[in-house]
Tab-separated table of C-alpha atoms and ligand atoms in Angstrom:
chain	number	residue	atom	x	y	z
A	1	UNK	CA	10.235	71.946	-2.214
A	2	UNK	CA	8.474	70.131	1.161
A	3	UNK	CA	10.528	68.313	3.246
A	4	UNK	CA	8.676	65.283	1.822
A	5	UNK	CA	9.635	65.963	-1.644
A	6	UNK	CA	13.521	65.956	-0.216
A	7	UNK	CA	12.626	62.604	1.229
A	8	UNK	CA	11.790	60.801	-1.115
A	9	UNK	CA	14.082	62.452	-3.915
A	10	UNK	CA	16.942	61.596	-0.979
A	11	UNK	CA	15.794	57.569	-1.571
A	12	UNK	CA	15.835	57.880	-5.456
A	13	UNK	CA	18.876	59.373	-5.631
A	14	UNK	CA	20.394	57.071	-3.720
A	15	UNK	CA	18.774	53.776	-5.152
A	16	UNK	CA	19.294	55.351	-8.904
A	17	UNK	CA	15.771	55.680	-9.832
A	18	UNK	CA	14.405	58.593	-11.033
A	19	UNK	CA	10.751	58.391	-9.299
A	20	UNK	CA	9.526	56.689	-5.521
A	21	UNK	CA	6.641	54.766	-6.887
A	22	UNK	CA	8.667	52.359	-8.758
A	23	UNK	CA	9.439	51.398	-5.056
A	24	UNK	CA	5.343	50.588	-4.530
A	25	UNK	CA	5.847	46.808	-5.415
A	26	UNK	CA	9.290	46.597	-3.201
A	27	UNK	CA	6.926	47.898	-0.320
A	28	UNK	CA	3.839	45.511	-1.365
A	29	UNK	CA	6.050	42.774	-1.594
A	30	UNK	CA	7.368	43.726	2.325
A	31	UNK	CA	3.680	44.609	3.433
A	32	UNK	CA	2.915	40.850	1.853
A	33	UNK	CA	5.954	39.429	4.025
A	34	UNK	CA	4.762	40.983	6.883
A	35	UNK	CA	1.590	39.670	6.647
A	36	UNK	CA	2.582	35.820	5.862
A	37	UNK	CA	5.256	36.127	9.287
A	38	UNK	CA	1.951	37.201	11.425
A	39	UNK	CA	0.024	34.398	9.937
A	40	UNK	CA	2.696	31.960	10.302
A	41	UNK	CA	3.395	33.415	14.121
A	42	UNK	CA	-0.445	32.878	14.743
A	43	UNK	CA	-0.289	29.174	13.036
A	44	UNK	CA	2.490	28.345	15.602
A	45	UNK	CA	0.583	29.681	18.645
A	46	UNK	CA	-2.836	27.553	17.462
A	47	UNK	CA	-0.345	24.357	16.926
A	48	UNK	CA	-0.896	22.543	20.133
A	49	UNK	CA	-4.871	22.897	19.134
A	50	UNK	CA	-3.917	20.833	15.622
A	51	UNK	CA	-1.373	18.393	17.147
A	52	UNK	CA	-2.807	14.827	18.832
A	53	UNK	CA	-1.517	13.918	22.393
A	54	UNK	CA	0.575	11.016	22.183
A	55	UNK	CA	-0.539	7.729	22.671
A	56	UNK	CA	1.175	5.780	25.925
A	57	UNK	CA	1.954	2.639	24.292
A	58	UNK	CA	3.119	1.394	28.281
A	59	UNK	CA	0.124	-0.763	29.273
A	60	UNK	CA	-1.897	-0.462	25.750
A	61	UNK	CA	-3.643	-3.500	23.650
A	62	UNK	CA	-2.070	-3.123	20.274
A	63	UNK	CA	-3.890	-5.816	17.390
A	64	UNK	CA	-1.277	-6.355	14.582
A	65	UNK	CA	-2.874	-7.953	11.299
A	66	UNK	CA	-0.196	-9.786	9.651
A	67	UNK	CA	1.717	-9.701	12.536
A	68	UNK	CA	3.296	-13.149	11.912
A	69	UNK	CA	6.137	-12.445	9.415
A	70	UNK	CA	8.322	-8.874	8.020
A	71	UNK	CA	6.664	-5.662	8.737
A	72	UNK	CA	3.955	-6.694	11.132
A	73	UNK	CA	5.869	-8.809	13.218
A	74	UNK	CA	8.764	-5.921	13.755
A	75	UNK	CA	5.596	-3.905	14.643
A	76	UNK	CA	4.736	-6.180	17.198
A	77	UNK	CA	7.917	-6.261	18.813
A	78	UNK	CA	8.048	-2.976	18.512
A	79	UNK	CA	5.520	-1.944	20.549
A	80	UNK	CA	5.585	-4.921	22.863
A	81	UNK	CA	8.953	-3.245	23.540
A	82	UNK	CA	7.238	-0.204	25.001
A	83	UNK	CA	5.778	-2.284	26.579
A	84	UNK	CA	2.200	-2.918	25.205
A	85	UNK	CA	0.290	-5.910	25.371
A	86	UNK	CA	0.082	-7.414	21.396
A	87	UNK	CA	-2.963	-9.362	20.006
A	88	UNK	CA	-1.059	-11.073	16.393
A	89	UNK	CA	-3.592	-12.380	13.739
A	90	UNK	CA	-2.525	-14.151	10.302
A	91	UNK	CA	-3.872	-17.511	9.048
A	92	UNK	CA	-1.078	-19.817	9.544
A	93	UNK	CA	-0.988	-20.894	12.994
A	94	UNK	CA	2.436	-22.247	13.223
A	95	UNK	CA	3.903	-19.264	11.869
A	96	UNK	CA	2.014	-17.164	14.722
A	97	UNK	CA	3.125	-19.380	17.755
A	98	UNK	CA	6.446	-19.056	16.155
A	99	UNK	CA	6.076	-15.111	16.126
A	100	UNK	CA	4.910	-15.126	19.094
A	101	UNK	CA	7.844	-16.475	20.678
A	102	UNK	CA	9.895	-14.367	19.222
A	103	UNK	CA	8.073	-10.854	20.086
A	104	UNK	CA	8.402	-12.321	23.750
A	105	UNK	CA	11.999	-12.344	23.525
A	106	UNK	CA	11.628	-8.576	24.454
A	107	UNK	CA	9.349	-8.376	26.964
A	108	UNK	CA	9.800	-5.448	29.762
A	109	UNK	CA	7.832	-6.364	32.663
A	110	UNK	CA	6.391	-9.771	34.253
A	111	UNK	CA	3.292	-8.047	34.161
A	112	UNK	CA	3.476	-8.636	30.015
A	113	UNK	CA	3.675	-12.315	30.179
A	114	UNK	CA	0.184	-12.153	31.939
A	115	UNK	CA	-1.423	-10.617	29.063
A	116	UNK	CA	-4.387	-8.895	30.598
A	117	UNK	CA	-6.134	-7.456	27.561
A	118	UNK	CA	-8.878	-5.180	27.254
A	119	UNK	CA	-10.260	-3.282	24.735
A	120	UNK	CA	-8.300	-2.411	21.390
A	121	UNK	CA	-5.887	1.278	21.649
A	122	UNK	CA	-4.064	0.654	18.462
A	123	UNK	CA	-4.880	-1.355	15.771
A	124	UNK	CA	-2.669	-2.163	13.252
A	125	UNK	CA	-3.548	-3.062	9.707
A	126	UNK	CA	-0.328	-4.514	7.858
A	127	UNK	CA	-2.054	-8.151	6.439
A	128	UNK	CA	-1.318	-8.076	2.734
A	129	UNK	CA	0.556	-9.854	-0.347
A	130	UNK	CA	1.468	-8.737	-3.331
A	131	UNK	CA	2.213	-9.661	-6.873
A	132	UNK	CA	3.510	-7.909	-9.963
A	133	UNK	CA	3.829	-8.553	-13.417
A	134	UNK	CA	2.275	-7.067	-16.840
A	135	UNK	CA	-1.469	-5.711	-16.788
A	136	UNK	CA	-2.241	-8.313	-19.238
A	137	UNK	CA	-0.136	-11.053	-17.723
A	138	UNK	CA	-1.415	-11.128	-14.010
A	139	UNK	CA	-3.802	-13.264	-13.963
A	140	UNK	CA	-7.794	-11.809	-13.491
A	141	UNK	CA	-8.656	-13.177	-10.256
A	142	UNK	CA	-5.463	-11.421	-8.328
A	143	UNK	CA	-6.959	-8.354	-9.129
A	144	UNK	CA	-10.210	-9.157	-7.105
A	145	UNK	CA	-7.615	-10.962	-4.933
A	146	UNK	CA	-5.887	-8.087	-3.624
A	147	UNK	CA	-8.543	-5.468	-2.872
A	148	UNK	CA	-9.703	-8.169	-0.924
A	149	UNK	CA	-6.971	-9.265	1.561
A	150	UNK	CA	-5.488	-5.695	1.003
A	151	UNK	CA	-8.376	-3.068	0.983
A	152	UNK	CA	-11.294	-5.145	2.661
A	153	UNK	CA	-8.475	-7.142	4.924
A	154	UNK	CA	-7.972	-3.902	6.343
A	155	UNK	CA	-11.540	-2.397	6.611
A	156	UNK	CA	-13.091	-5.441	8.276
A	157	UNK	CA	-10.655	-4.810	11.262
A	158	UNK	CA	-11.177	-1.470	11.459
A	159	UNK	CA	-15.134	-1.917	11.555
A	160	UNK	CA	-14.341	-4.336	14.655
A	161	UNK	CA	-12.910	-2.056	17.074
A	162	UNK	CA	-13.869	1.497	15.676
A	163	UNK	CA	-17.764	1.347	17.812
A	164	UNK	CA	-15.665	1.031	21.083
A	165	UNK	CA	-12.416	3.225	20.466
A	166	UNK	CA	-15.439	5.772	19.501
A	167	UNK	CA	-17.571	5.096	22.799
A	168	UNK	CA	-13.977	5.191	24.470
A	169	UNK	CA	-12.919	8.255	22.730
A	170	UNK	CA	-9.619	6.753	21.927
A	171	UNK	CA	-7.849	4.806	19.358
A	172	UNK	CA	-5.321	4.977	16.984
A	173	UNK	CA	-5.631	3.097	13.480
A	174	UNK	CA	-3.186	2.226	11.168
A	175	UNK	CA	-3.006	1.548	7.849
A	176	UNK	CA	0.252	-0.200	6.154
A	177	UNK	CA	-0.071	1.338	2.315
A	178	UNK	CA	3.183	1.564	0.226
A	179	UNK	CA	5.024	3.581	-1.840
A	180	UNK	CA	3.447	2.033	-4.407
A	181	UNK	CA	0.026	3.447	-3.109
A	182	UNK	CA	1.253	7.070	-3.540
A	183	UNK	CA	2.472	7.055	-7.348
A	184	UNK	CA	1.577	3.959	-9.888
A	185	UNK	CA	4.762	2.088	-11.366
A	186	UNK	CA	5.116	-0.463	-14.210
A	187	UNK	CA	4.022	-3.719	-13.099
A	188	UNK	CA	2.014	-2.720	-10.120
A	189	UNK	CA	-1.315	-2.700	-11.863
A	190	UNK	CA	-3.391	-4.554	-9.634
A	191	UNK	CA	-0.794	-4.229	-6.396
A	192	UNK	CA	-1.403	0.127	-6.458
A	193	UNK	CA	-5.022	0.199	-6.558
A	194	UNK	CA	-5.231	-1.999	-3.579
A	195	UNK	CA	-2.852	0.363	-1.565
A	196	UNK	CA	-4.699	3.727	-3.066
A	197	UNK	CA	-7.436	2.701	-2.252
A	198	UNK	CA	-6.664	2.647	2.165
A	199	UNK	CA	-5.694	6.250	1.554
A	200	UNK	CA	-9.304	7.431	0.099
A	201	UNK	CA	-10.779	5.344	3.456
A	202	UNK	CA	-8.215	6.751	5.510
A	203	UNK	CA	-9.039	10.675	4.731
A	204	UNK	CA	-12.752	9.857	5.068
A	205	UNK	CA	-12.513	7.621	7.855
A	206	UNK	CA	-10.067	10.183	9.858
A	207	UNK	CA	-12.502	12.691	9.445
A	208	UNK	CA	-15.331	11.357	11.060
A	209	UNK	CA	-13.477	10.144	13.998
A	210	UNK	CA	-11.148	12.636	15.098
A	211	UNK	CA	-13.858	13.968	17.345
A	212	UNK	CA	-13.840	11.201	19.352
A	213	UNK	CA	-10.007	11.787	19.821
A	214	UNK	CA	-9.373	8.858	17.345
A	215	UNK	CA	-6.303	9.073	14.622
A	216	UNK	CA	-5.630	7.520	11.715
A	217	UNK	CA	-1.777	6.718	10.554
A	218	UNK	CA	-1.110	6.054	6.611
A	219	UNK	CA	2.357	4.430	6.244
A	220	UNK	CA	4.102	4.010	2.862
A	221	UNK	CA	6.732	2.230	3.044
A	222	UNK	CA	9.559	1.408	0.367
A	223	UNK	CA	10.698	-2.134	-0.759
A	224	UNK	CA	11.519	-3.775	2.584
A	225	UNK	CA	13.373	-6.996	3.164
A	226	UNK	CA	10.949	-9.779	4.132
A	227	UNK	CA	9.809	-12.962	3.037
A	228	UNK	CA	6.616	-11.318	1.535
A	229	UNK	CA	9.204	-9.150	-1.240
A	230	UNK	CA	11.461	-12.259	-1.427
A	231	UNK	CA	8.093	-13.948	-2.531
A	232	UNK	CA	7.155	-11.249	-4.917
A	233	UNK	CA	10.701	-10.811	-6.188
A	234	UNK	CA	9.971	-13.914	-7.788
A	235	UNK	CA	8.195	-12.851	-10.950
A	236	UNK	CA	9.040	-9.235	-10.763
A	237	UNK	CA	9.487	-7.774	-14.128
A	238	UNK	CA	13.145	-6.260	-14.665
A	239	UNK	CA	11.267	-2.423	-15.245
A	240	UNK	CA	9.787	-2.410	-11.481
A	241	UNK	CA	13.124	-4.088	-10.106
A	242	UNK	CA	14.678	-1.482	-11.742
A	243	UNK	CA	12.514	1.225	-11.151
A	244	UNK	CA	12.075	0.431	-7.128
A	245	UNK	CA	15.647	0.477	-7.015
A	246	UNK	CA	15.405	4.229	-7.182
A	247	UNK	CA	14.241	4.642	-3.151
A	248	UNK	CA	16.585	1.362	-2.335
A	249	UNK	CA	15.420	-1.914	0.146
A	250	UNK	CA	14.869	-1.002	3.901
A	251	UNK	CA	15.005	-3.002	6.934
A	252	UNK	CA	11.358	-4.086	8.385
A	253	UNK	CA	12.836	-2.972	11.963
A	254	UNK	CA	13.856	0.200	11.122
A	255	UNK	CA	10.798	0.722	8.969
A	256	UNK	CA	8.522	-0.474	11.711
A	257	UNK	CA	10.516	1.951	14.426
A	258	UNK	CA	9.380	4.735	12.149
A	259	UNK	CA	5.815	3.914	11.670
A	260	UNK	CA	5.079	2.958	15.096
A	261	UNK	CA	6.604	6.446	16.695
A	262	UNK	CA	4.324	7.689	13.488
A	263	UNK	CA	1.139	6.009	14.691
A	264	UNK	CA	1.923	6.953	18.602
A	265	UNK	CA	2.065	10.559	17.685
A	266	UNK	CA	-0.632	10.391	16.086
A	267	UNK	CA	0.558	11.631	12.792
A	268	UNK	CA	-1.557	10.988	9.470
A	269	UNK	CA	1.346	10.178	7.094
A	270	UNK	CA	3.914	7.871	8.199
A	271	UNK	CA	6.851	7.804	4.873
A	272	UNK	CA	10.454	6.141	5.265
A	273	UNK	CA	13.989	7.584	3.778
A	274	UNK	CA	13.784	11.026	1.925
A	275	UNK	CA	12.175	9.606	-1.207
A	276	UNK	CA	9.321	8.835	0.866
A	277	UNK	CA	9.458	12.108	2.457
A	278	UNK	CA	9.068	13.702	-0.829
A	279	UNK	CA	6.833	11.738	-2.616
A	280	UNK	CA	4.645	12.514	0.997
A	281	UNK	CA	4.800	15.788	0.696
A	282	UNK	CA	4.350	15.713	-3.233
A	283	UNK	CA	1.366	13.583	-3.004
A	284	UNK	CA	-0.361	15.270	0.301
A	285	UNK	CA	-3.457	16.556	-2.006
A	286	UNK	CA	-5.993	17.607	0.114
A	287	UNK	CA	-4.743	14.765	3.256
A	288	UNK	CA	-5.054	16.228	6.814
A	289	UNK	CA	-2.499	18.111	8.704
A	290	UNK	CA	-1.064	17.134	12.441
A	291	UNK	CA	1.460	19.474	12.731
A	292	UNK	CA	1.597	23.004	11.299
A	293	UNK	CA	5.321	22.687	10.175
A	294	UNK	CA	4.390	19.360	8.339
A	295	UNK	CA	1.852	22.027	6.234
A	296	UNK	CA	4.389	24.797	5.938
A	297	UNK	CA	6.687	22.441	4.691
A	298	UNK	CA	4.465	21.271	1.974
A	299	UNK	CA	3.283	24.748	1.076
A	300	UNK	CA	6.988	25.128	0.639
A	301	UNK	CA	8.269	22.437	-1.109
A	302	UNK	CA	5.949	21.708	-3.511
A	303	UNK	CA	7.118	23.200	-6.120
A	304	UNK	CA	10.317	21.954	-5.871
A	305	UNK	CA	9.517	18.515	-5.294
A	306	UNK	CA	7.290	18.809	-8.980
A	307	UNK	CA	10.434	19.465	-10.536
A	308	UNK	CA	12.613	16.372	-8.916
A	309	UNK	CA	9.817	14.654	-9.946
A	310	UNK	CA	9.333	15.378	-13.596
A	311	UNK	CA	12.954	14.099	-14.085
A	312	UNK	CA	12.329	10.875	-11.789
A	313	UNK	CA	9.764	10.714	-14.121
A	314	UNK	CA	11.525	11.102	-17.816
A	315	UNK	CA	14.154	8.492	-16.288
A	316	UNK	CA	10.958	5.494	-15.097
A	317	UNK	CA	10.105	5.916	-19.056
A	318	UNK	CA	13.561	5.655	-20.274
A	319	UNK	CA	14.242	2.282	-18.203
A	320	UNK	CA	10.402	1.311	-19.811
A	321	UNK	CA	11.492	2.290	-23.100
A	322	UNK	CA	15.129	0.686	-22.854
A	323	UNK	CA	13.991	-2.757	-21.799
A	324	UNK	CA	11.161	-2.778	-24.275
A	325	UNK	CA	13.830	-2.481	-26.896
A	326	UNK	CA	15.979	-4.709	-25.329
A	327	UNK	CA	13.601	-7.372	-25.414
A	328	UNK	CA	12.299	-6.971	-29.325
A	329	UNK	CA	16.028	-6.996	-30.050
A	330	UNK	CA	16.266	-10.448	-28.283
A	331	UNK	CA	13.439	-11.625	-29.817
A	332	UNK	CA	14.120	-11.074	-33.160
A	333	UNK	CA	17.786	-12.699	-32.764
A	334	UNK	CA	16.001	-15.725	-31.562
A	335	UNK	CA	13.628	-15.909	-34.606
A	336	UNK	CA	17.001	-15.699	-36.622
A	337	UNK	CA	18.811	-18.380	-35.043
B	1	NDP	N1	7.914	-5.771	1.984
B	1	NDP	C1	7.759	-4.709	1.218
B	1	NDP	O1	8.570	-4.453	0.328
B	1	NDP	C2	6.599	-3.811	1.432
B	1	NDP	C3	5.441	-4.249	2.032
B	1	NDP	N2	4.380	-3.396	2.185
B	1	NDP	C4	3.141	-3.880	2.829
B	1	NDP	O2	3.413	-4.209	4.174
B	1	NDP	C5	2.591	-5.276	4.590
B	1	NDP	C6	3.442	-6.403	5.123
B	1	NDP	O3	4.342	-6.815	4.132
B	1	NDP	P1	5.484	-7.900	4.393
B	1	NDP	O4	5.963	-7.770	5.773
B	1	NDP	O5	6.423	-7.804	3.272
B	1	NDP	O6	4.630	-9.229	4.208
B	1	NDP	P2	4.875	-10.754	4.596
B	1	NDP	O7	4.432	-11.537	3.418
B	1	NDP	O8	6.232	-10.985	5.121
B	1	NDP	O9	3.814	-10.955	5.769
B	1	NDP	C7	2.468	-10.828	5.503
B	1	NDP	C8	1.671	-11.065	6.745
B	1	NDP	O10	0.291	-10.926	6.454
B	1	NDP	C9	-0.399	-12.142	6.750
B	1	NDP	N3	-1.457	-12.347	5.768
B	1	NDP	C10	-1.311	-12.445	4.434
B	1	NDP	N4	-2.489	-12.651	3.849
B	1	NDP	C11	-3.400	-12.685	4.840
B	1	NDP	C12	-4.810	-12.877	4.869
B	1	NDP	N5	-5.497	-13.108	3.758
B	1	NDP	N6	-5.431	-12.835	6.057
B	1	NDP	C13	-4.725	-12.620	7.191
B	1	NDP	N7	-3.403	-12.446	7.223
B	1	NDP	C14	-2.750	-12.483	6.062
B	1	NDP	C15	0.664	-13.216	6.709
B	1	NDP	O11	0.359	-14.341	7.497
B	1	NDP	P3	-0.437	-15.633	6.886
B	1	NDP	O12	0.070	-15.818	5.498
B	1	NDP	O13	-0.131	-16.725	7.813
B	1	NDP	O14	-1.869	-15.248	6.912
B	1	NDP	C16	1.848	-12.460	7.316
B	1	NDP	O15	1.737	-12.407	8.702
B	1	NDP	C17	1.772	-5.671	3.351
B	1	NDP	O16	0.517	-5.036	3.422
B	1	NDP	C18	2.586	-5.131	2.201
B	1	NDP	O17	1.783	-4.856	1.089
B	1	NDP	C19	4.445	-2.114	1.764
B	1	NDP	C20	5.556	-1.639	1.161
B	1	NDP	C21	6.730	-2.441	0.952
B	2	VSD	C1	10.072	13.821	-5.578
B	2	VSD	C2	9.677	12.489	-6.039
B	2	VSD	C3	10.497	11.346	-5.549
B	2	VSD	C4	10.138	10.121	-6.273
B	2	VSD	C5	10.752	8.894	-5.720
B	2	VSD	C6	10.208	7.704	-6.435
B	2	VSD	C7	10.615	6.408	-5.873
B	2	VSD	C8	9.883	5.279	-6.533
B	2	VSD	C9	10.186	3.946	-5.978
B	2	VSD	C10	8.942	3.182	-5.706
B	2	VSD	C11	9.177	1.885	-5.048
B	2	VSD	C12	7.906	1.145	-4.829
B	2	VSD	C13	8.031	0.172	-3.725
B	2	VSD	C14	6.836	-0.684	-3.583
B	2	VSD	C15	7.073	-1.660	-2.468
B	2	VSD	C16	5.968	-2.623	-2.275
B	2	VSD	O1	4.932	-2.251	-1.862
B	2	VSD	C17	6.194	-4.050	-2.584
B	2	VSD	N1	7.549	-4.424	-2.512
B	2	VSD	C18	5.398	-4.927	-1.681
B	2	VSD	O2	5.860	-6.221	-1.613
């Protein structure tokens, strides 16, 4: 008998197998392990390659559309709080001044108040409305209505100040999508297209400008309290209240802390709360990467987020099902009075 022999009948004796090879996929599996730590270990040292600088907000021009009420305007203050220089636009000019004295509440500096502006560093697209109600309800022209001030609103902007951020090789866009432009919900039927569609000119867009050292920031946020969801709350169908009730109502502050440190780091997804975190990382399809544990984690979770899903899922059609039901029943009590 070799010495080898002894070996490896030492191991099988021990582990209670009667030959070595049954071992082979134990020691694939390790060689396999081996190889994904190297890869990982190389991923981290190319990192700082992947990830953008930061953007000094201190001294920046920062363009807010919408930047008159909710979101926007906590945007504004936001950044005017690190002390950037803030161009709002909306329509109604009385609501503007208004804003406008309140971002200034928080200004840092005297030099602020002089408002020296120059070229655009961050623009922020946030202008939008919303309404909800059943696909056959809405009424035709909103649909037209809100690819326009939601989609275009937000493209028209962007084609304004992309030429010099490009000759400038700097910029930072953002887009202000939703929740609601990552999965489509009951009653959203003309509301989701309009948000999925600044993701698909997003991706593209991001592409062709990141050589010029320009990123794009998606945000998604959930229900936030503002007068633009008190408006829409309105004539919200009981399903979507119901069903948006899953990721709860945030605070525009808080929502626009997140999406501005987001849009400074130059991330490409900005989501709020862990159901936005998952429904991020469940929905991240073929989106870029800026940071190589933001991939890993996706790689990782994936799976696992499908499954929460699925049952997220089975419960939106139960609450569907169980108001449908609810309201035939109704109905046909009526008839019988
Ligand atoms: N609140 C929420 O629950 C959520 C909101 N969002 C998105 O965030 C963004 C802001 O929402 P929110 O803060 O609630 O909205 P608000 O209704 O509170 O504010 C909307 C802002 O956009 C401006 N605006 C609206 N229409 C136009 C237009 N046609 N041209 C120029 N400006 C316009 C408004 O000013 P004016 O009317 O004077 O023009 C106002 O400044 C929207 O894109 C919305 O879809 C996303 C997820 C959740
Ligand atoms: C792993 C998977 C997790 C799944 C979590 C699902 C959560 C669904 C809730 C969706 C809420 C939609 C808010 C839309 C807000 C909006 O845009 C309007 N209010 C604008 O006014």
């Amino acid at each position: 008998m070799s010495s080898e022999e002894g070996f490896s009948s030492a191991i099988t004796d021990w582990l209670f197998i009667n030959s070595w090879w049954l071992l082979l996929p134990f020691i694939m599996l390790l060689v396999v392990a081996a190889f994904i730590v190297a890869f990982v270990l190389l991923l981290y040292m190319i990192s700082p390659l992947i990830s953008p600088k930061p953007l000094k907000l201190n001294g920046a021009h920062v363009v807010v559309t919408g930047g008159s009420s909710g979101i926007g305007k906590c945007i504004a203050i936001e950044c005017y709080k690190q002390g950037a220089f803030i161009t709002l636009v909306a329509r109604d000019e009385e609501k503007l001044l208004q804003a406008k004295k309140e971002v200034e509440k928080f200004a840092i500096n005297d030099k602020q108040a002089q408002e020296k502006l120059g070229p655009v560093d961050m623009l922020v697209n946030c202008a939008g409305t919303s309404v909800s109600g059943k696909f056959e309800e809405v009424e035709v022209d909103r649909f037209k209505k809100l690819m326009e001030v939601n989609y275009l609103g937000s493209v028209y902007p962007t084609r304004a100040v992309i030429t010099t951020m490009k000759e400038r090789r700097m910029g930072r866009i953002m887009f202000v999508s939703s929740q609601a432009g990552q999965i489509g919900l009951f009653g959203y039927t003309a509301y989701s297209p309009s948000k999925f569609a600044l993701r698909g000119l997003a991706e593209s867009l991001q592409m062709e400008i990141k050589p010029y050292n320009i990123y794009v920031t998606v945000a998604y946020p959930p229900d936030t309290d503002t007068p633009g969801l008190a408006e829409e709350n309105k004539t919200k169908p009981l399903e979507t209240k119901l069903i948006s009730e899953t990721s709860g109502v945030c605070q525009p502050d808080q929502v626009a802390k997140i999406i501005v440190r987001d849009a400074v780091q130059g991330n490409f997804n900005s989501s709020v709360g862990p159901d936005g975190y998952m429904l991020s990382a469940l929905t991240c399809g073929m989106s870029p990467v800026t940071s190589i544990t933001e991939g890993l984690q996706q790689i990782v979770t994936m799976g696992l987020f499908r499954t929460i899903a699925l049952f997220y899922l089975g419960s939106f059609d139960s609450i569907v099902r169980r108001c449908m039901i609810q309201r035939e029943q109704s109905k046909a009590a009526n008839k019988r009075e």
